[in-house]
mmCIF file of C-alpha atoms and ligand atoms in Angstrom:
data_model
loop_
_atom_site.group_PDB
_atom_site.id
_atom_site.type_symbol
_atom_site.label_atom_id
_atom_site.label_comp_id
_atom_site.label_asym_id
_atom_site.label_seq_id
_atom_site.Cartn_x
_atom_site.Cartn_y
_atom_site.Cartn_z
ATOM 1 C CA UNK A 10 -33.283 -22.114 26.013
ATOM 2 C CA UNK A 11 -30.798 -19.822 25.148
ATOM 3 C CA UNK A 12 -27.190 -20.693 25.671
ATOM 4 C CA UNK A 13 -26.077 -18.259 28.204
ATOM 5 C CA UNK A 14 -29.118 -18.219 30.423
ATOM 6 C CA UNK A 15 -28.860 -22.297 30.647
ATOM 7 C CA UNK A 16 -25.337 -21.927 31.164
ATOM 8 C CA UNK A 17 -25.852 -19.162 34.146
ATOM 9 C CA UNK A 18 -28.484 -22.401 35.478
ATOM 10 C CA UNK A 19 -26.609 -25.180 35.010
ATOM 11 C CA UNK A 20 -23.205 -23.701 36.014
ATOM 12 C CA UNK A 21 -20.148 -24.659 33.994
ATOM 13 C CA UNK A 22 -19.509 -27.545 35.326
ATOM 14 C CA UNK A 23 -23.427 -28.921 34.799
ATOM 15 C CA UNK A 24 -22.581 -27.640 30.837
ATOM 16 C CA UNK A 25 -19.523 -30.203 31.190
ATOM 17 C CA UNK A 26 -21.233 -32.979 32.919
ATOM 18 C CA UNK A 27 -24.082 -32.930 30.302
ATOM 19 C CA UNK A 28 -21.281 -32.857 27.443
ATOM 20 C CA UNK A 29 -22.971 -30.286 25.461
ATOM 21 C CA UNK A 30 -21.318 -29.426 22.762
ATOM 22 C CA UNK A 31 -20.312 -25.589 22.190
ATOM 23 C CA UNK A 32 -23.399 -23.739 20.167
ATOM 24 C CA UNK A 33 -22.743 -21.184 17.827
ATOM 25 C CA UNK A 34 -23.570 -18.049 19.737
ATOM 26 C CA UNK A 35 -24.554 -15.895 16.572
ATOM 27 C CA UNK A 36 -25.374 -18.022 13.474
ATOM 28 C CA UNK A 37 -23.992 -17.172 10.603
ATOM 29 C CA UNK A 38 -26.064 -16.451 7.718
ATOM 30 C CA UNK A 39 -24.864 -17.047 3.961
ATOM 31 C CA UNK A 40 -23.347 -13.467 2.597
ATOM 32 C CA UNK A 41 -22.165 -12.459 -1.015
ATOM 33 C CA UNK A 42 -20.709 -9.427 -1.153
ATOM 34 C CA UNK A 43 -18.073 -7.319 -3.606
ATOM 35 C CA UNK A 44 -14.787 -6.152 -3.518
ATOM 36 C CA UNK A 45 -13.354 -3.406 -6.449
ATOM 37 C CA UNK A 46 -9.859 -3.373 -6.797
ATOM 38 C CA UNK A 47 -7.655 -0.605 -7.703
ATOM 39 C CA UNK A 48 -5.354 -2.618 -10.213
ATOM 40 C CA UNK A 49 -5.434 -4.756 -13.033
ATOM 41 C CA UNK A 50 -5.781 -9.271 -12.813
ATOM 42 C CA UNK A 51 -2.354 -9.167 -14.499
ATOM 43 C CA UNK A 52 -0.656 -8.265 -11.105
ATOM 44 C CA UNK A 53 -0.688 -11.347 -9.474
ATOM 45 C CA UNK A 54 1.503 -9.853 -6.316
ATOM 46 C CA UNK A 55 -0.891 -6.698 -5.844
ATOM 47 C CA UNK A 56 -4.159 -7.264 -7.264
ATOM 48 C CA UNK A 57 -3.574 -10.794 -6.016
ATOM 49 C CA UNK A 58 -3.774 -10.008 -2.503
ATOM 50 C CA UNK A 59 -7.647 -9.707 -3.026
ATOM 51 C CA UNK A 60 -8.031 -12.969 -4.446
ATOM 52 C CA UNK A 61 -5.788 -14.015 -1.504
ATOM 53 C CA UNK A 62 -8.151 -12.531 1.192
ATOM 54 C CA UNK A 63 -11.446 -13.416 -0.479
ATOM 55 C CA UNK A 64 -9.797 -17.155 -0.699
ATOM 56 C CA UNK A 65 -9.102 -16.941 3.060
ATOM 57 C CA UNK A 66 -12.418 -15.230 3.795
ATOM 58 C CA UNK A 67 -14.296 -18.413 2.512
ATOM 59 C CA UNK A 68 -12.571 -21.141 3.491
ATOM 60 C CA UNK A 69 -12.753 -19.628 7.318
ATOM 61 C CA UNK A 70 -16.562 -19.569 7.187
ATOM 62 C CA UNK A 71 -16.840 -22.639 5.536
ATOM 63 C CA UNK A 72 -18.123 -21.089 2.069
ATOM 64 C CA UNK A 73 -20.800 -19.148 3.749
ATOM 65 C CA UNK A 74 -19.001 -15.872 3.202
ATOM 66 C CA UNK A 75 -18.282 -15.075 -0.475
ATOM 67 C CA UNK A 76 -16.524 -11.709 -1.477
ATOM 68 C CA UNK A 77 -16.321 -11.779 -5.776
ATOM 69 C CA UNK A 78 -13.149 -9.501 -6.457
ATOM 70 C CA UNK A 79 -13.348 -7.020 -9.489
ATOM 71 C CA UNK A 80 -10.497 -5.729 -11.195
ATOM 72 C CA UNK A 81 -9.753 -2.236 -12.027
ATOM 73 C CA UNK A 82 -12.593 -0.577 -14.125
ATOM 74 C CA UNK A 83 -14.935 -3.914 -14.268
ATOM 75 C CA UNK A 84 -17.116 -2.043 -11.669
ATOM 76 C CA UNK A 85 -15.288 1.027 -10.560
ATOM 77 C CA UNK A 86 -12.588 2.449 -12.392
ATOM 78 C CA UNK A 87 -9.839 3.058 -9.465
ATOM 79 C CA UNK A 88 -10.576 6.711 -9.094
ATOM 80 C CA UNK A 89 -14.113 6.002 -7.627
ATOM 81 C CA UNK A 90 -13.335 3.523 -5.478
ATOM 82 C CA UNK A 91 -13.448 6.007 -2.297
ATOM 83 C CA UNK A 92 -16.988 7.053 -3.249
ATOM 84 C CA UNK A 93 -18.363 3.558 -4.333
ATOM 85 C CA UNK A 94 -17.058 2.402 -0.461
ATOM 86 C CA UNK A 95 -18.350 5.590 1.002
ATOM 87 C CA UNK A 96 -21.784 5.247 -0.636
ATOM 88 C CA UNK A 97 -22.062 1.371 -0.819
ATOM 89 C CA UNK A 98 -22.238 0.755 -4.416
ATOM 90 C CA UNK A 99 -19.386 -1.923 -3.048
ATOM 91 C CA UNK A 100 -18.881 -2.879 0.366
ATOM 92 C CA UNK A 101 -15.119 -3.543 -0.094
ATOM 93 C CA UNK A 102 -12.268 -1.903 -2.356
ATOM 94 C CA UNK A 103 -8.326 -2.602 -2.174
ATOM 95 C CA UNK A 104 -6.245 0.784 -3.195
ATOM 96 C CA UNK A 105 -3.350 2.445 -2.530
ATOM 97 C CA UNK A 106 -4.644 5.412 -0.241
ATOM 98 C CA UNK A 107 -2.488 8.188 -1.525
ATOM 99 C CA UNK A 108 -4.383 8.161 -4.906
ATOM 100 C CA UNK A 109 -6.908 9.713 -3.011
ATOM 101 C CA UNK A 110 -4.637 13.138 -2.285
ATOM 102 C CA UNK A 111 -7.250 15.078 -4.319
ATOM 103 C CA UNK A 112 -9.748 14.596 -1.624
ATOM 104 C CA UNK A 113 -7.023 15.344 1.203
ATOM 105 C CA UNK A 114 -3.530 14.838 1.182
ATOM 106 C CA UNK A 115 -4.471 13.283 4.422
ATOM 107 C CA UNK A 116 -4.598 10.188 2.369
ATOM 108 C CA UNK A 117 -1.164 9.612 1.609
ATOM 109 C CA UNK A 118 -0.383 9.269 4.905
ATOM 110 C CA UNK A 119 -1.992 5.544 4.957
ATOM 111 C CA UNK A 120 -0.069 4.282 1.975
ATOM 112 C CA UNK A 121 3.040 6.561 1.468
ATOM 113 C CA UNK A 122 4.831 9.682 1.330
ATOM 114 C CA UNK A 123 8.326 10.593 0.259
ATOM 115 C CA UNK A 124 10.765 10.285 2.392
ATOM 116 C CA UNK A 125 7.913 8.036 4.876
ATOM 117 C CA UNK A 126 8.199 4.942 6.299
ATOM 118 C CA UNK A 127 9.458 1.350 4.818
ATOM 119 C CA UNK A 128 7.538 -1.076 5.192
ATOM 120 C CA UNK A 129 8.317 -2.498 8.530
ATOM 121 C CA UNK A 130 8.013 0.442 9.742
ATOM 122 C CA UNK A 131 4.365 1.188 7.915
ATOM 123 C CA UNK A 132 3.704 -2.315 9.479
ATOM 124 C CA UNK A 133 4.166 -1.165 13.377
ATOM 125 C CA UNK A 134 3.029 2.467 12.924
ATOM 126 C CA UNK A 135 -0.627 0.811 12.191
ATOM 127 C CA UNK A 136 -0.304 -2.481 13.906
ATOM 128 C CA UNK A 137 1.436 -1.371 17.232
ATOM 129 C CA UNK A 138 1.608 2.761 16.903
ATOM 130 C CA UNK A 139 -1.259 5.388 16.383
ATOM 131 C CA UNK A 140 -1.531 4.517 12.357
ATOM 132 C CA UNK A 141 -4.359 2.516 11.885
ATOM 133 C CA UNK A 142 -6.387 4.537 15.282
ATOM 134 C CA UNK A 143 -5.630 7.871 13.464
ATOM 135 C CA UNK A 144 -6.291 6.428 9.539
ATOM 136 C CA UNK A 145 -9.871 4.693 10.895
ATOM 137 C CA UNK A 146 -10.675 8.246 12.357
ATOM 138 C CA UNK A 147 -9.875 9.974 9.793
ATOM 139 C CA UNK A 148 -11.704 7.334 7.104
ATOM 140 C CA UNK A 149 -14.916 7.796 9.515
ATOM 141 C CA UNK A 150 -15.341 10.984 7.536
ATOM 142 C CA UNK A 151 -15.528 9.048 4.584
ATOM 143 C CA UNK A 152 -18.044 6.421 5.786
ATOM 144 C CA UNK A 153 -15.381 3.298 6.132
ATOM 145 C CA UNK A 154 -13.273 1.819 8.113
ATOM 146 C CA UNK A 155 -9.530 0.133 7.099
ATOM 147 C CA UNK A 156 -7.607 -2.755 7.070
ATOM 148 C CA UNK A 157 -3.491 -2.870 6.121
ATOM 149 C CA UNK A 158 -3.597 -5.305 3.230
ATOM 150 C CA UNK A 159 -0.338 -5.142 1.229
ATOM 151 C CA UNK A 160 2.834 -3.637 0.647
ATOM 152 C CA UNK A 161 5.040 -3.700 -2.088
ATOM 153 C CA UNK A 162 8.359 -2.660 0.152
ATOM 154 C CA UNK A 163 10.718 0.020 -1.062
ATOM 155 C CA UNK A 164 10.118 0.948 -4.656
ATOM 156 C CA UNK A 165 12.560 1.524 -7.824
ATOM 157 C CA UNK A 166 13.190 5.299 -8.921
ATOM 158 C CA UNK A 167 11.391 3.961 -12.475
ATOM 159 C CA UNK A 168 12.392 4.035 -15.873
ATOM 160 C CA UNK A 169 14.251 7.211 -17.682
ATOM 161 C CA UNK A 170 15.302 7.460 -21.147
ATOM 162 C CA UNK A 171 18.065 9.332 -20.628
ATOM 163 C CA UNK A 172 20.291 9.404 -17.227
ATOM 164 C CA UNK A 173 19.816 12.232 -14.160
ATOM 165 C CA UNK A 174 22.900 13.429 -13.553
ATOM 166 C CA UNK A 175 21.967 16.682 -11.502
ATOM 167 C CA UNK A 176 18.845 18.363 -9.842
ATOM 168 C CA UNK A 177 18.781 20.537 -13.262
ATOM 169 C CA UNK A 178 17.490 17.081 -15.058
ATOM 170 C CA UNK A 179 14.527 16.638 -13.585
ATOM 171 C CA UNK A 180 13.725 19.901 -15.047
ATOM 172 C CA UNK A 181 10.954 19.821 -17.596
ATOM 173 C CA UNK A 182 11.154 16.316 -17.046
ATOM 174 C CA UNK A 183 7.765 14.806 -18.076
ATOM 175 C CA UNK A 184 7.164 11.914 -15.535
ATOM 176 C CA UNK A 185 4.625 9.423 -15.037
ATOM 177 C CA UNK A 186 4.501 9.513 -11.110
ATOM 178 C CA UNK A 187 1.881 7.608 -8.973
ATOM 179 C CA UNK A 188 -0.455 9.653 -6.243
ATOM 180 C CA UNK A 189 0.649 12.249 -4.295
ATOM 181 C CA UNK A 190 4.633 12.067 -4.631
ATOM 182 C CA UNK A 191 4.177 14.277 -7.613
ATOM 183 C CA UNK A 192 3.364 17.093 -5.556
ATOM 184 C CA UNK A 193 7.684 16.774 -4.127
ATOM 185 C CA UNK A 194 8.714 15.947 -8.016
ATOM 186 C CA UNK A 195 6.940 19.009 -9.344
ATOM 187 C CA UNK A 196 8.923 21.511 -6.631
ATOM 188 C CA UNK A 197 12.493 19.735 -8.593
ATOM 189 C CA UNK A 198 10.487 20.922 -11.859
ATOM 190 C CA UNK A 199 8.995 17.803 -13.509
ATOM 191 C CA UNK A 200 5.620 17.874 -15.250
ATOM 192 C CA UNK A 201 4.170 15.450 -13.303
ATOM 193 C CA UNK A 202 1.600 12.871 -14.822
ATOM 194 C CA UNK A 203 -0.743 9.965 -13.018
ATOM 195 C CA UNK A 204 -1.600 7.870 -15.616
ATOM 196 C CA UNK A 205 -2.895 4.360 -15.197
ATOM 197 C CA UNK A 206 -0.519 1.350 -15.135
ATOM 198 C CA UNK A 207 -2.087 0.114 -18.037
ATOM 199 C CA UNK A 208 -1.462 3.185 -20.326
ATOM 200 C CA UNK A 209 1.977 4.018 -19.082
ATOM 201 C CA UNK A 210 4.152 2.033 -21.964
ATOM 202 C CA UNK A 211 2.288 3.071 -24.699
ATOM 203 C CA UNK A 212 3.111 6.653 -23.178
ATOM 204 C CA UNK A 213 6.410 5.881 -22.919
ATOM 205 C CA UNK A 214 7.141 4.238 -26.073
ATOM 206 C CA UNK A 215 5.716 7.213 -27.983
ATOM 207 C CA UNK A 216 7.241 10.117 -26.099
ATOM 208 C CA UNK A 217 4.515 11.420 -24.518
ATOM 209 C CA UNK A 218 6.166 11.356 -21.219
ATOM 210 C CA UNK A 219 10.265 10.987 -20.616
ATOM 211 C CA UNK A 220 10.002 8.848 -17.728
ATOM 212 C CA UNK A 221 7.927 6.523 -15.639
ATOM 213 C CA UNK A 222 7.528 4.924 -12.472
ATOM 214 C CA UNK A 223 5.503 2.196 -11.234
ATOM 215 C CA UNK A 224 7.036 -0.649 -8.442
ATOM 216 C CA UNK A 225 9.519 -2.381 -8.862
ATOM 217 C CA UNK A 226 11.164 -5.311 -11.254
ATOM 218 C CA UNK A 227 8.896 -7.902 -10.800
ATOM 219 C CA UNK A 228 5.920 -5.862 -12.166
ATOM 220 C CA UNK A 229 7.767 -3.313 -14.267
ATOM 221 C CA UNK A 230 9.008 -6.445 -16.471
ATOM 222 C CA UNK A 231 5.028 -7.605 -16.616
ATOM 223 C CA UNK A 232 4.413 -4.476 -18.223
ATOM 224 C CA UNK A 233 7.540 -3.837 -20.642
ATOM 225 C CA UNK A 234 9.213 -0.923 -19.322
ATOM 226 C CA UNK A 235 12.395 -2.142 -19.611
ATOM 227 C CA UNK A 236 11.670 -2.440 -23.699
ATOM 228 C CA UNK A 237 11.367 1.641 -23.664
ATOM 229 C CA UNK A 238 13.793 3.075 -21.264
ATOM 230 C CA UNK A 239 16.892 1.923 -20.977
ATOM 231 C CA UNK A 240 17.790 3.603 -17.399
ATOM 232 C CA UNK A 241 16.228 1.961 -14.058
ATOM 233 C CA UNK A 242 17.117 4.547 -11.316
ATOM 234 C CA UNK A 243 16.960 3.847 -7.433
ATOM 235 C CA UNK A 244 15.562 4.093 -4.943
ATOM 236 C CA UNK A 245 11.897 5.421 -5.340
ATOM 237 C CA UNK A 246 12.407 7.788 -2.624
ATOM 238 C CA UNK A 247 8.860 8.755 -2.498
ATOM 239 C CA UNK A 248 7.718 5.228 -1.652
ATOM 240 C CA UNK A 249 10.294 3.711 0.883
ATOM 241 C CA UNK A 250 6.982 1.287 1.425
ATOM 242 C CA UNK A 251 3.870 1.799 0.089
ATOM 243 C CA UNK A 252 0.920 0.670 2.334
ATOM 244 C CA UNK A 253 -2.137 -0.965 0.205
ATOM 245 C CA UNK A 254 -5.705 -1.029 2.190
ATOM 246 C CA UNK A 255 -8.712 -2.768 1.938
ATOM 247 C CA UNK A 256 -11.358 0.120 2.764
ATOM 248 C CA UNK A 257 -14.718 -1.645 3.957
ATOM 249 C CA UNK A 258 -18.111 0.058 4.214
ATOM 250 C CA UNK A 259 -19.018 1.327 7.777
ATOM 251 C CA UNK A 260 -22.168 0.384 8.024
ATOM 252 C CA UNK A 261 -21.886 -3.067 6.152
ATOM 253 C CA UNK A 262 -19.416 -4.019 8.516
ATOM 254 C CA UNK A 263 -21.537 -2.782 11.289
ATOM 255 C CA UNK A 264 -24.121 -5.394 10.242
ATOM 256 C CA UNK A 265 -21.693 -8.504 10.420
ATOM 257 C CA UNK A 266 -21.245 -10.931 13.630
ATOM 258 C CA UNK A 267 -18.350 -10.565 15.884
ATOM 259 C CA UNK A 268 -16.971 -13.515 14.075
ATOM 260 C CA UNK A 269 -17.046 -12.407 10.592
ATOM 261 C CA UNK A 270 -15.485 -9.266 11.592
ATOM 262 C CA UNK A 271 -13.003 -11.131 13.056
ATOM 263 C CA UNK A 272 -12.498 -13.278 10.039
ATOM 264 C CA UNK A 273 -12.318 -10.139 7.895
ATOM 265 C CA UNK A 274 -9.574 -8.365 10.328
ATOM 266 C CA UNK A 275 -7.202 -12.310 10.072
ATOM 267 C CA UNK A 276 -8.017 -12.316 6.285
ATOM 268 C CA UNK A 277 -6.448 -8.789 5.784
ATOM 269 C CA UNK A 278 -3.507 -9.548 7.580
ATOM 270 C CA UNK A 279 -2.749 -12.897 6.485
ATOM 271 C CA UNK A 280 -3.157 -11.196 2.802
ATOM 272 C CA UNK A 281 -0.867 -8.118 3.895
ATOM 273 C CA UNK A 282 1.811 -10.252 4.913
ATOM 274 C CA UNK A 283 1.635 -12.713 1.819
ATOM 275 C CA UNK A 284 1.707 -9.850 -0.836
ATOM 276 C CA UNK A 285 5.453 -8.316 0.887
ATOM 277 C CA UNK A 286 6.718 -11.875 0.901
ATOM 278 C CA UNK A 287 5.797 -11.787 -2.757
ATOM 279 C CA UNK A 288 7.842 -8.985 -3.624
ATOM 280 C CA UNK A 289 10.741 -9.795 -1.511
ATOM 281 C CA UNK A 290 11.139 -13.547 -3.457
ATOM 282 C CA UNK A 291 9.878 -12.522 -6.674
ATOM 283 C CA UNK A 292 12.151 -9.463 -7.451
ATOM 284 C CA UNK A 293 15.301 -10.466 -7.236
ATOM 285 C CA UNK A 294 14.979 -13.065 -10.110
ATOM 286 C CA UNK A 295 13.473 -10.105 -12.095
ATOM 287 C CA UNK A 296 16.020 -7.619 -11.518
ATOM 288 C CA UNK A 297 18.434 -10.204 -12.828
ATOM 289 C CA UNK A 298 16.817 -10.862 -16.083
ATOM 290 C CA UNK A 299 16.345 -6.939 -16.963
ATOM 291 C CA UNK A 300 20.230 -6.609 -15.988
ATOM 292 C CA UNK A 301 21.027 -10.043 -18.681
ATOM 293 C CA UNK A 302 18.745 -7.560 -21.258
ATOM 294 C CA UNK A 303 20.491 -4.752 -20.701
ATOM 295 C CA UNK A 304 18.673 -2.127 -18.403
ATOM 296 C CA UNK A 305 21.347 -0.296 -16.578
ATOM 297 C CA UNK A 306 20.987 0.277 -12.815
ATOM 298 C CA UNK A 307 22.136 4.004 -11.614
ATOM 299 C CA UNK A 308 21.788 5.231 -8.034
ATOM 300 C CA UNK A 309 20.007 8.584 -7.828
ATOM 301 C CA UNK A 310 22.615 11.167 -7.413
ATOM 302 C CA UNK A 311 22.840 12.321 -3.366
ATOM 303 C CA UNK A 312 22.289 15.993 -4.128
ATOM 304 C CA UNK A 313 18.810 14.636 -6.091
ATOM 305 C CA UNK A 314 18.032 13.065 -3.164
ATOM 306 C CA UNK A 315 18.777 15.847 -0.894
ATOM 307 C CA UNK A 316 17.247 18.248 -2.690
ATOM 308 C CA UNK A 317 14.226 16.138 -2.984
ATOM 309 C CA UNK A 318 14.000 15.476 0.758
ATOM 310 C CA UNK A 319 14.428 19.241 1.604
ATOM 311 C CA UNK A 320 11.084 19.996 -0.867
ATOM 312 C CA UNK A 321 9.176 16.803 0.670
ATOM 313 C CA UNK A 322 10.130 18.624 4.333
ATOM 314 C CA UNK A 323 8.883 21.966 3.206
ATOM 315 C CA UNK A 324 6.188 20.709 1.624
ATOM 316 C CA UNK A 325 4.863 18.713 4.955
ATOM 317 C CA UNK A 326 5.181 21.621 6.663
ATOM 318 C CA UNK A 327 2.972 23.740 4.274
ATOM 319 C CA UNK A 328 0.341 21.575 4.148
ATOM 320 C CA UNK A 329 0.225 21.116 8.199
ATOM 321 C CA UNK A 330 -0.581 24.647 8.330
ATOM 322 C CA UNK A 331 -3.170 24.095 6.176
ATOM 323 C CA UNK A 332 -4.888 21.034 6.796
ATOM 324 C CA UNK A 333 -5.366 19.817 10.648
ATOM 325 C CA UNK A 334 -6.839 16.558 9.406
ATOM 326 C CA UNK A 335 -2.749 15.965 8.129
ATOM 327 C CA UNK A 336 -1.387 17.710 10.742
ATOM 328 C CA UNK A 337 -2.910 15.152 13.534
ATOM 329 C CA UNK A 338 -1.461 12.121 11.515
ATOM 330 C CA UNK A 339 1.925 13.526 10.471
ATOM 331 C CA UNK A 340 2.821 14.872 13.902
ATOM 332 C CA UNK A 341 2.254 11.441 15.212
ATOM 333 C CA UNK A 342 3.889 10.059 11.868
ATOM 334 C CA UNK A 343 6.754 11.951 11.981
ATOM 335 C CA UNK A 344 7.192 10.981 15.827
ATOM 336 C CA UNK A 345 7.347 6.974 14.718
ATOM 337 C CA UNK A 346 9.621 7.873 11.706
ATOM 338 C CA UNK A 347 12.328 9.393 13.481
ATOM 339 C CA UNK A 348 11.970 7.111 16.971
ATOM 340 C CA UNK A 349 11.735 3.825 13.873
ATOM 341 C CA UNK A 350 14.720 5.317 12.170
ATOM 342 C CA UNK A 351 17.205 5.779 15.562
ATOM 343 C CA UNK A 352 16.363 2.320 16.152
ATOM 344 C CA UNK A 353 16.935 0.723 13.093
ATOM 345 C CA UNK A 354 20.055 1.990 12.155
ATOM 346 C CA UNK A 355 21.844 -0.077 14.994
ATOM 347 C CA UNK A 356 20.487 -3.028 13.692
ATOM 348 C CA UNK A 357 18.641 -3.508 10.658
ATOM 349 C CA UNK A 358 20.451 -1.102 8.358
ATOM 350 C CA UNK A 359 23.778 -2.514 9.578
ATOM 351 C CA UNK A 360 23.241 -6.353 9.414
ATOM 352 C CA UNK A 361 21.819 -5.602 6.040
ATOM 353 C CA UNK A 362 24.836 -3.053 4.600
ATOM 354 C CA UNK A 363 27.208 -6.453 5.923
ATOM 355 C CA UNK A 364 25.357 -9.253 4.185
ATOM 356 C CA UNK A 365 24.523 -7.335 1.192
ATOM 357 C CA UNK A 366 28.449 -6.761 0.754
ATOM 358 C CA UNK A 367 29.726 -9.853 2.244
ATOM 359 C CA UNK A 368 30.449 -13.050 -0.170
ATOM 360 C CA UNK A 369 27.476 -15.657 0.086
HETATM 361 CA CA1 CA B 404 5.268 3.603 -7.567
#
């Protein structure tokens, strides 16, 4: 007899009186499936949040559900990740969205955009706002839906080898940027370059490029930066807090039980808080040992920064006019950002300018 229908006979409190214990309502079958991520094993806080949410993934369906995690380029390089989700080749794949800009600048707007949201504020946009209802519509397009999973918090400006001092530097400026904050860089005149984590301090070392960005201290000291440009500008104004997401196949996800959707959704989030808590205990021992080497730390100028945020306003605007798929997002985007922003600066902004100044 089926569950329900002997529970609809016997009433409730005939279920209690017979002490039957509580059936599984949809048995779970045994699953292996494959998740592509964007970045390389070496990056325990980013790449690690995959290995963190397959982990989790297992041990809450007792080793029935298996997801194998593949760095970058072992079965998709990053730049295919979108299709090999959309098409099925894997069912999973952990980016950062705004790689995707080619495709639609639409993208960006699920990971980050200069002069966007930090990351508390990318947090309640998706959990509590529109972000994740307007992202998952827009991803529907593509074939998948989205999970937050990851974010590295406000970024560093990167690695120079020689100071900015006005707008007029960034002039000619050849710089490794990631995704789709090139597109504000290139309006201040730098000859803007996306080139793979991996392949950045080789670029750098040999004067291929002039500058490079990539997070912040913790990983930038993984990958040597600090041995080929002595100047660490900040803030990186074009990611105040980069969202990562795990993109899953539609119609794979279609096919799983309410519970293992379930367990996917608590996986995600368990795995997007634990990589931020990474990044917040991790860098600050890492900033200190590139300062005891000798990287110096210079503020962008202000008139950088303003110019920078009038181009990033301009250019929003542009491509609203242009793209309605953006438009929807941003309007509701922009909304949060400014709503987030009067809020925070009564509270946040000023507890933290006081402790960060006072004598601990
Ligand atoms: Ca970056």
């Amino acid at each position: 007899m089926e569950r329900r229908s002997f529970i609809r006979q016997a009433g409730i409190a005939g279920v209690l009186a017979a002490g039957t214990a509580p059936a599984i309502v949809h048995a779970q079958t045994n699953l292996r499936w494959r998740l592509t991520s964007a970045f390389p094993k070496s990056l325990d806080t980013i790449y690690g949040a995959s290995d963190t949410f397959a982990r989790k993934v297992k041990e809450m369906t007792g080793g029935k559900f298996e997801i194998s995690v593949h760095a970058n380029g072992e079965l998709v390089p990053m730049p295919g990740l979108v299709d090999a989700v959309q098409n099925g080749t894997v069912e999973m794949g952990h980016t950062a969205p705004y790689y995707y800009f080619g495709k639609n600048d639409a993208f960006a707007l699920g990971c980050a955009v200069p002069f966007g949201l930090n990351s508390r504020q990318m947090t309640a946009w998706s959990y509590d706002g529109n972000g994740l209802k307007l992202m998952r519509e827009f991803y529907s397009g593509y074939g998948f839906t989205s999970f937050p999973m990851g974010n590295t918090g406000a970024q560093m400006g990167g690695w120079y080898r020689k100071e900015i001092k006005t707008v007029a530097d960034m002039k000619g400026l050849k710089f490794r940027v990631g995704g789709f904050a090139g597109k504000v860089t290139s309006r201040l005149g730098t000859v803007s370059q996306n080139i793979p984590g991996g392949e950045i301090y080789q670029a750098l070392e040999k004067g291929t490029i002039d500058a490079a960005e990539w997070v912040g201290p913790y990983d930038d000291q993984k990958l040597g930066f600090n041995k080929v440009a002595p100047i660490y500008h900040y803030p990186g104004w074009w990611e105040g807090g980069p969202q990562l997401d795990l993109y899953v196949n539609q119609k794979a996800f279609d096919g799983l039980s309410g519970e293992y959707k379930a367990i996917i959704e608590s996986a995600a989030a368990y795995a997007h808080t634990e990589m931020q808590a990474k990044y917040d205990a991790r860098n600050p021992a890492a900033l200190k040992q590139l300062v005891a080497n000798k990287t110096r730390l210079v503020a962008f100028p202000k008139p950088v920064l303003d110019a920078a945020f009038k181009e990033a306003m301009d250019l929003y605007s542009e491509i609203s006019a242009a793209n309605p798929a953006f438009k929807k997002i941003y309007d509701d985007y922009s909304n949060f950002r400014r709503e987030s922003n009067l809020w925070f600066r009564f509270t946040e902004a000023r507890f933290d300018a006081f402790m960060q100044t006072a004598k601990l």
